[in-house]
Amino acid sequence: MTDVTGAPVATVDALHTLFHSELGGHEQVVLCQDRASGLKAVIALHSTALGPALGGTRFYPYASEQDAVADALNLSRGMSYKNAMAGLDHGGGKAVIIGDSEQFEGSQRTELLLAYGRFVASLGGRYVTACDVGTYVADMDVVARECRWTTGRSPENGGAGDSSVLTAFGVFQGMRASARHLWGDPSLRGRKVGIAGVGKVGHHLVEHLLQDGASVVITDVRDDSVLRITDRHPEVTVAADTDALIRAEGLDVYAPCALGGALNDDSVPVLTAQVVCGAANNQLAHPGVEKDLADRGILYAPDYVVNAGGVIQVADELHGFDFERSKTKAAKIFDTTLSIFARAKDDGIPPAAAADRIAEQRISEARLH
């Protein structure tokens, strides 16, 4: 059943996306609007079969309400699969706030987030929120003032802090597993790794790779993000843009760490890397891209598997956060990724399809019980 709450912010086309497109199948979608603060948001619950839906809040200037609804639906479905593959007792949910995060500051941002927190609280625990693109630990501290089902808070407010730390760690474990599967050695020493997006997660990933002896090439739309890396690590090289990065000669691994859709009909044919393993959600622009990668002999580590370190961290926060316990669980992403590659080989399918099968099986079994 779909629950539409608050004043309508979605067009008829957006509702058509919910009920009739391949993105359908969600349990509940809440459309939120608070005129006083300027809040317009979508909260999508894909599944609660494994437990309360858990997923972050994205604050992004969508071109249309249709785009916002579609992104919430797509991201929440991805969270169902991510949480299932991470072994968490949580279903999948996601929220998007429509607007430019950088344009909301001070009291205006506070009032918007408090209003958003009230909408999340109205779901009575069916959805647990956290950070995502455009939202930060300080934002979750504000949301938590109105909603106890909030994770990703600061340590001084009973939270775990920045979840991007373990997100990057998990991606690094997925990359190590990819190296083991393809080259027989989990080390990235001597390998050339290109990272598109060195923001919250990407800059931590750079540190892991340099410590492991990899050669790193980066790009980002924000000059300050690039300078943060190159000022500290002058040995890191910079590509002009993502297109130049994916075409770079001698690239072994490509790590998309920005927004989704990085693997598409334009990028896959020119990609020089042998491995794709990154932090971005929904990297495959459309069904069939996973086969295009496989046909080119490119090993794809499914995004929702390798980037699960962050959700592992915020899930642990609900039970009294312990960093070492969370890190130990995130380290298992290495073994999970290897098991997916093995399943893909046995079934004769791309790794993305193998991961989907495993996740869907766990969710289906939960529904039966």
Coordinates of C-alpha atoms in Angstrom, one line a residue:
M1 CA 0.0 0.0 0.0
T2 CA 1.2 3.5 -0.8
D3 CA 0.7 6.2 1.8
V4 CA 0.8 9.8 0.4
T5 CA 1.3 12.2 3.3
G6 CA 1.3 16.0 3.3
A7 CA 0.6 18.3 0.5
P8 CA 1.3 16.8 -3.0
V9 CA 4.7 17.4 -4.4
A10 CA 4.6 14.7 -7.1
T11 CA 3.1 15.0 -10.5
V12 CA 0.8 12.5 -12.1
D13 CA 3.9 11.2 -14.0
A14 CA 5.7 10.6 -10.8
L15 CA 2.9 8.5 -9.4
H16 CA 2.8 6.6 -12.7
T17 CA 6.5 5.8 -12.1
L18 CA 5.6 4.4 -8.7
F19 CA 2.8 2.1 -9.8
H20 CA 3.6 1.1 -13.3
S21 CA 7.4 1.2 -14.0
E22 CA 10.1 -1.3 -13.3
L23 CA 10.9 0.7 -10.2
G24 CA 7.6 -0.3 -8.5
G25 CA 6.9 -2.9 -5.9
H26 CA 7.5 -0.6 -2.9
E27 CA 5.6 -1.0 0.3
Q28 CA 5.1 2.6 1.1
V29 CA 6.0 6.0 -0.3
V30 CA 5.5 9.2 1.7
L31 CA 5.4 12.6 -0.1
C32 CA 6.3 15.3 2.3
Q33 CA 5.8 19.1 2.2
D34 CA 6.2 21.7 4.9
R35 CA 5.5 25.2 3.5
A36 CA 6.9 27.1 6.4
S37 CA 10.4 25.6 6.1
G38 CA 10.4 25.0 2.4
L39 CA 10.7 21.2 2.8
K40 CA 9.8 19.0 -0.1
A41 CA 10.8 15.4 0.3
V42 CA 10.1 11.8 -0.7
I43 CA 10.5 8.9 1.7
A44 CA 10.4 5.5 0.0
L45 CA 10.2 2.2 1.8
H46 CA 10.9 -0.7 -0.5
S47 CA 10.8 -3.6 1.9
T48 CA 10.5 -4.2 5.6
A49 CA 10.7 -8.0 5.3
L50 CA 14.0 -8.2 7.1
G51 CA 13.2 -5.5 9.6
P52 CA 12.7 -1.7 9.7
A53 CA 13.8 0.0 6.5
L54 CA 17.2 1.6 6.9
G55 CA 18.8 4.1 4.5
G56 CA 20.1 7.6 4.2
T57 CA 18.7 11.0 3.3
R58 CA 19.9 12.6 0.1
F59 CA 19.6 16.4 -0.2
Y60 CA 19.9 17.2 -3.9
P61 CA 18.6 19.8 -6.5
Y62 CA 16.6 17.5 -8.7
A63 CA 15.5 18.8 -12.1
S64 CA 12.0 17.7 -11.5
E65 CA 9.7 16.0 -8.9
Q66 CA 9.5 13.0 -11.2
D67 CA 13.3 12.7 -11.0
A68 CA 13.2 12.9 -7.2
V69 CA 10.6 10.2 -6.9
A70 CA 12.4 7.9 -9.3
D71 CA 15.7 8.4 -7.4
A72 CA 14.0 7.6 -4.1
L73 CA 12.4 4.5 -5.5
N74 CA 15.7 3.3 -7.1
L75 CA 17.8 4.1 -4.1
S76 CA 15.4 2.4 -1.6
R77 CA 15.3 -0.8 -3.6
G78 CA 19.1 -0.7 -3.7
M79 CA 19.1 -0.4 0.1
S80 CA 16.9 -3.6 0.4
Y81 CA 19.6 -5.5 -1.5
K82 CA 22.5 -3.8 0.3
N83 CA 21.1 -4.6 3.7
A84 CA 20.3 -8.2 2.8
M85 CA 23.8 -8.8 1.4
A86 CA 25.4 -7.2 4.5
G87 CA 23.5 -9.6 6.7
L88 CA 21.6 -6.9 8.5
D89 CA 18.2 -7.3 10.0
H90 CA 16.9 -4.3 8.1
G91 CA 14.8 -3.7 5.0
G92 CA 15.5 -1.0 2.4
G93 CA 14.4 2.6 2.6
K94 CA 15.7 6.0 1.3
A95 CA 14.7 9.6 1.5
V96 CA 15.4 12.5 -0.8
I97 CA 15.0 16.2 0.0
I98 CA 14.5 18.3 -3.1
G99 CA 16.7 21.3 -3.1
D100 CA 20.3 22.5 -3.2
S101 CA 21.9 21.5 0.1
E102 CA 24.4 24.3 -0.1
Q103 CA 21.7 26.9 -0.3
F104 CA 20.1 26.0 3.0
E105 CA 22.1 27.3 5.9
G106 CA 21.6 28.4 9.5
S107 CA 18.1 28.6 11.0
Q108 CA 16.5 27.9 7.6
R109 CA 18.3 24.5 7.3
T110 CA 17.5 23.7 10.9
E111 CA 13.8 24.3 10.5
L112 CA 13.7 22.3 7.3
L113 CA 15.5 19.3 9.0
L114 CA 13.2 19.5 12.0
A115 CA 10.2 19.3 9.7
Y116 CA 11.8 16.4 7.9
G117 CA 12.4 14.7 11.2
R118 CA 8.7 15.0 12.1
F119 CA 7.8 13.2 8.9
V120 CA 10.2 10.4 9.6
A121 CA 8.9 10.1 13.1
S122 CA 5.4 9.8 11.8
L123 CA 6.3 6.4 10.3
G124 CA 6.7 5.0 13.8
G125 CA 10.0 3.2 13.3
R126 CA 9.3 1.7 9.9
Y127 CA 12.1 3.8 8.5
V128 CA 15.4 4.6 10.1
T129 CA 17.3 7.5 8.5
A130 CA 21.0 8.4 8.2
C131 CA 23.3 10.6 6.1
D132 CA 23.7 10.5 2.3
V133 CA 24.8 12.9 -0.5
G134 CA 24.1 16.5 0.7
T135 CA 23.5 15.6 4.4
Y136 CA 26.0 15.4 7.2
V137 CA 26.5 14.3 10.8
A138 CA 25.4 17.7 12.1
D139 CA 22.2 17.4 10.1
M140 CA 21.3 14.0 11.7
D141 CA 21.8 15.6 15.1
V142 CA 19.1 18.1 14.2
V143 CA 16.8 15.4 12.7
A144 CA 17.2 13.4 15.9
R145 CA 15.7 16.2 17.9
E146 CA 12.3 15.3 16.4
C147 CA 12.9 11.6 15.5
R148 CA 14.5 8.9 17.6
W149 CA 14.8 6.7 14.5
T150 CA 17.9 8.6 13.3
T151 CA 21.5 7.2 12.9
G152 CA 24.7 8.8 11.7
R153 CA 24.7 11.2 14.6
S154 CA 27.8 12.7 16.2
P155 CA 29.5 10.8 19.0
E156 CA 28.6 13.5 21.5
N157 CA 25.0 12.9 20.7
G158 CA 25.2 9.1 21.1
G159 CA 26.0 8.4 17.5
A160 CA 28.8 6.8 15.5
G161 CA 29.9 9.9 13.6
D162 CA 31.0 9.9 9.9
S163 CA 29.9 6.7 8.2
S164 CA 32.0 7.4 5.2
V165 CA 35.0 6.0 7.0
L166 CA 33.7 2.4 7.0
T167 CA 32.1 2.9 3.6
A168 CA 35.6 3.6 2.1
F169 CA 37.0 0.7 4.1
G170 CA 34.4 -1.7 2.7
V171 CA 35.0 -0.5 -0.9
F172 CA 38.7 -1.2 -0.4
Q173 CA 37.8 -4.7 0.8
G174 CA 35.7 -5.2 -2.4
M175 CA 38.6 -3.9 -4.5
R176 CA 41.0 -6.4 -2.7
A177 CA 38.6 -9.2 -3.4
S178 CA 38.4 -8.2 -7.1
A179 CA 42.2 -8.2 -7.3
R180 CA 42.3 -11.6 -5.7
H181 CA 39.7 -13.0 -8.1
L182 CA 41.3 -11.5 -11.3
W183 CA 45.0 -11.4 -10.5
G184 CA 45.4 -14.0 -7.8
D185 CA 46.7 -11.4 -5.2
P186 CA 44.5 -9.2 -3.0
S187 CA 47.1 -6.4 -2.9
L188 CA 46.7 -3.3 -5.1
R189 CA 50.4 -2.6 -5.0
G190 CA 51.6 -1.4 -8.3
R191 CA 48.0 -1.2 -9.7
K192 CA 46.7 2.1 -11.2
V193 CA 43.4 3.0 -9.6
G194 CA 41.2 5.9 -10.9
I195 CA 38.7 7.5 -8.5
A196 CA 35.9 9.6 -9.8
G197 CA 34.7 11.7 -6.9
V198 CA 36.9 12.3 -3.9
G199 CA 34.4 13.8 -1.5
K200 CA 33.1 12.2 1.7
V201 CA 34.0 8.6 0.8
G202 CA 36.5 9.0 -2.0
H203 CA 39.2 10.8 0.0
H204 CA 39.2 8.0 2.6
L205 CA 39.6 5.5 -0.3
V206 CA 42.6 7.3 -1.6
E207 CA 44.3 6.8 1.8
H208 CA 43.7 3.1 1.8
L209 CA 45.0 2.7 -1.7
L210 CA 48.2 4.7 -1.2
Q211 CA 48.9 2.8 2.0
D212 CA 48.6 -0.4 0.0
G213 CA 51.0 0.8 -2.6
A214 CA 48.6 1.7 -5.5
S215 CA 49.1 4.5 -8.0
V216 CA 46.1 6.8 -7.8
V217 CA 44.4 9.1 -10.3
I218 CA 41.5 11.3 -9.3
T219 CA 38.9 13.6 -10.6
D220 CA 36.1 15.7 -9.1
V221 CA 33.8 18.5 -10.1
R222 CA 34.9 20.4 -7.0
D223 CA 38.3 21.9 -7.1
D224 CA 38.6 22.0 -3.3
S225 CA 38.0 18.3 -3.1
V226 CA 40.9 17.7 -5.5
L227 CA 43.2 20.1 -3.7
R228 CA 42.5 18.4 -0.4
I229 CA 44.1 15.3 -1.8
T230 CA 46.9 16.8 -3.9
D231 CA 48.1 19.1 -1.1
R232 CA 48.5 16.1 1.2
H233 CA 49.6 13.7 -1.5
P234 CA 51.4 15.4 -4.4
E235 CA 52.1 11.9 -5.9
V236 CA 48.4 11.6 -6.8
T237 CA 47.7 12.7 -10.3
V238 CA 44.6 14.5 -11.5
A239 CA 42.5 13.7 -14.7
A240 CA 40.8 16.6 -16.5
D241 CA 37.4 15.0 -16.0
T242 CA 35.7 11.6 -15.6
D243 CA 35.8 11.0 -19.4
A244 CA 39.5 11.4 -19.4
L245 CA 39.9 9.3 -16.3
I246 CA 38.0 6.3 -17.7
R247 CA 40.0 6.5 -20.9
A248 CA 43.4 6.7 -19.1
E249 CA 46.1 4.4 -20.4
G250 CA 47.1 1.6 -18.0
L251 CA 44.1 2.0 -15.7
D252 CA 43.6 -1.2 -13.7
V253 CA 40.6 -0.3 -11.5
Y254 CA 37.9 2.3 -11.9
A255 CA 36.2 3.5 -8.8
P256 CA 33.0 5.6 -9.3
C257 CA 32.5 7.4 -6.0
A258 CA 30.1 10.2 -7.0
L259 CA 26.5 9.9 -8.2
G260 CA 24.8 7.0 -9.9
G261 CA 24.6 6.0 -13.6
A262 CA 28.4 6.1 -14.1
L263 CA 28.3 2.9 -16.1
N264 CA 26.3 3.6 -19.2
D265 CA 26.3 3.2 -23.0
D266 CA 28.8 6.0 -23.4
S267 CA 31.3 5.0 -20.6
V268 CA 31.5 1.3 -20.8
P269 CA 32.7 1.0 -24.4
V270 CA 35.7 3.3 -23.7
L271 CA 36.6 2.1 -20.2
T272 CA 40.2 0.9 -20.0
A273 CA 40.1 -0.6 -16.5
Q274 CA 39.8 -4.3 -15.9
V275 CA 37.9 -3.9 -12.7
V276 CA 35.1 -1.5 -11.6
C277 CA 34.7 -1.2 -7.8
G278 CA 33.4 2.0 -6.3
A279 CA 31.3 3.7 -3.6
A280 CA 28.6 5.3 -5.8
N281 CA 25.1 3.8 -5.5
N282 CA 23.2 2.6 -8.6
Q283 CA 26.3 2.6 -10.9
L284 CA 24.5 0.7 -13.7
A285 CA 22.6 3.2 -15.7
H286 CA 20.1 0.6 -16.9
P287 CA 19.5 -3.2 -17.1
G288 CA 21.9 -4.8 -19.6
V289 CA 25.0 -2.7 -18.7
E290 CA 26.2 -5.5 -16.4
K291 CA 26.3 -7.8 -19.5
D292 CA 28.1 -5.2 -21.5
L293 CA 30.8 -5.1 -18.9
A294 CA 31.0 -8.9 -18.8
D295 CA 31.2 -9.0 -22.6
R296 CA 34.2 -6.7 -22.5
G297 CA 35.9 -8.8 -19.8
I298 CA 35.5 -6.1 -17.2
L299 CA 35.0 -7.4 -13.6
Y300 CA 32.2 -5.5 -11.9
A301 CA 32.0 -5.6 -8.1
P302 CA 28.3 -4.9 -7.3
D303 CA 28.0 -1.4 -5.8
Y304 CA 25.5 -2.2 -3.1
V305 CA 27.8 -5.0 -1.8
V306 CA 31.1 -3.2 -1.6
N307 CA 29.7 0.2 -0.3
A308 CA 27.8 -1.4 2.6
G309 CA 30.4 -0.4 5.2
G310 CA 28.5 2.8 6.0
V311 CA 25.1 1.1 6.6
I312 CA 26.9 -1.6 8.7
Q313 CA 28.2 1.3 10.8
V314 CA 24.9 3.1 11.3
A315 CA 23.0 -0.2 11.9
D316 CA 25.4 -0.9 14.7
E317 CA 24.7 2.5 16.2
L318 CA 21.2 1.4 17.0
H319 CA 22.6 -1.2 19.4
G320 CA 25.3 1.0 21.1
F321 CA 28.0 1.7 18.6
D322 CA 31.3 -0.1 18.7
F323 CA 33.8 0.8 16.0
E324 CA 35.9 -2.3 16.1
R325 CA 32.8 -4.5 15.9
S326 CA 31.5 -2.6 12.9
K327 CA 34.9 -2.7 11.2
T328 CA 35.1 -6.4 11.7
K329 CA 31.8 -6.9 10.1
A330 CA 32.7 -4.5 7.2
A331 CA 35.9 -6.5 6.6
K332 CA 33.6 -9.4 5.6
I333 CA 32.8 -7.5 2.4
F334 CA 36.0 -9.1 1.1
D335 CA 34.6 -12.7 1.5
T336 CA 31.1 -11.7 0.4
T337 CA 32.5 -10.2 -2.8
L338 CA 34.5 -13.3 -3.5
S339 CA 31.4 -15.5 -3.0
I340 CA 29.5 -13.4 -5.5
F341 CA 32.2 -13.8 -8.1
A342 CA 32.2 -17.6 -7.5
R343 CA 28.3 -17.7 -7.8
A344 CA 28.5 -15.7 -11.0
K345 CA 31.0 -18.1 -12.5
D346 CA 29.0 -21.2 -11.4
D347 CA 25.7 -19.8 -12.8
G348 CA 27.3 -18.3 -15.9
I349 CA 25.9 -14.8 -15.1
P350 CA 27.4 -11.4 -14.4
P351 CA 28.3 -10.6 -10.8
A352 CA 25.5 -8.0 -10.5
A353 CA 22.9 -10.7 -11.4
A354 CA 24.5 -13.1 -8.9
A355 CA 24.3 -10.6 -6.1
D356 CA 20.7 -9.9 -6.9
R357 CA 19.8 -13.6 -6.7
I358 CA 21.4 -14.0 -3.3
A359 CA 19.8 -10.8 -1.9
E360 CA 16.4 -11.7 -3.3
Q361 CA 16.6 -15.2 -1.8
R362 CA 17.2 -13.8 1.7
I363 CA 14.4 -11.3 1.4
S364 CA 12.0 -14.0 0.0
E365 CA 12.9 -16.4 2.8
A366 CA 12.2 -13.6 5.4
R367 CA 8.8 -13.0 3.9
L368 CA 7.9 -16.6 4.2
H369 CA 8.7 -16.6 7.9

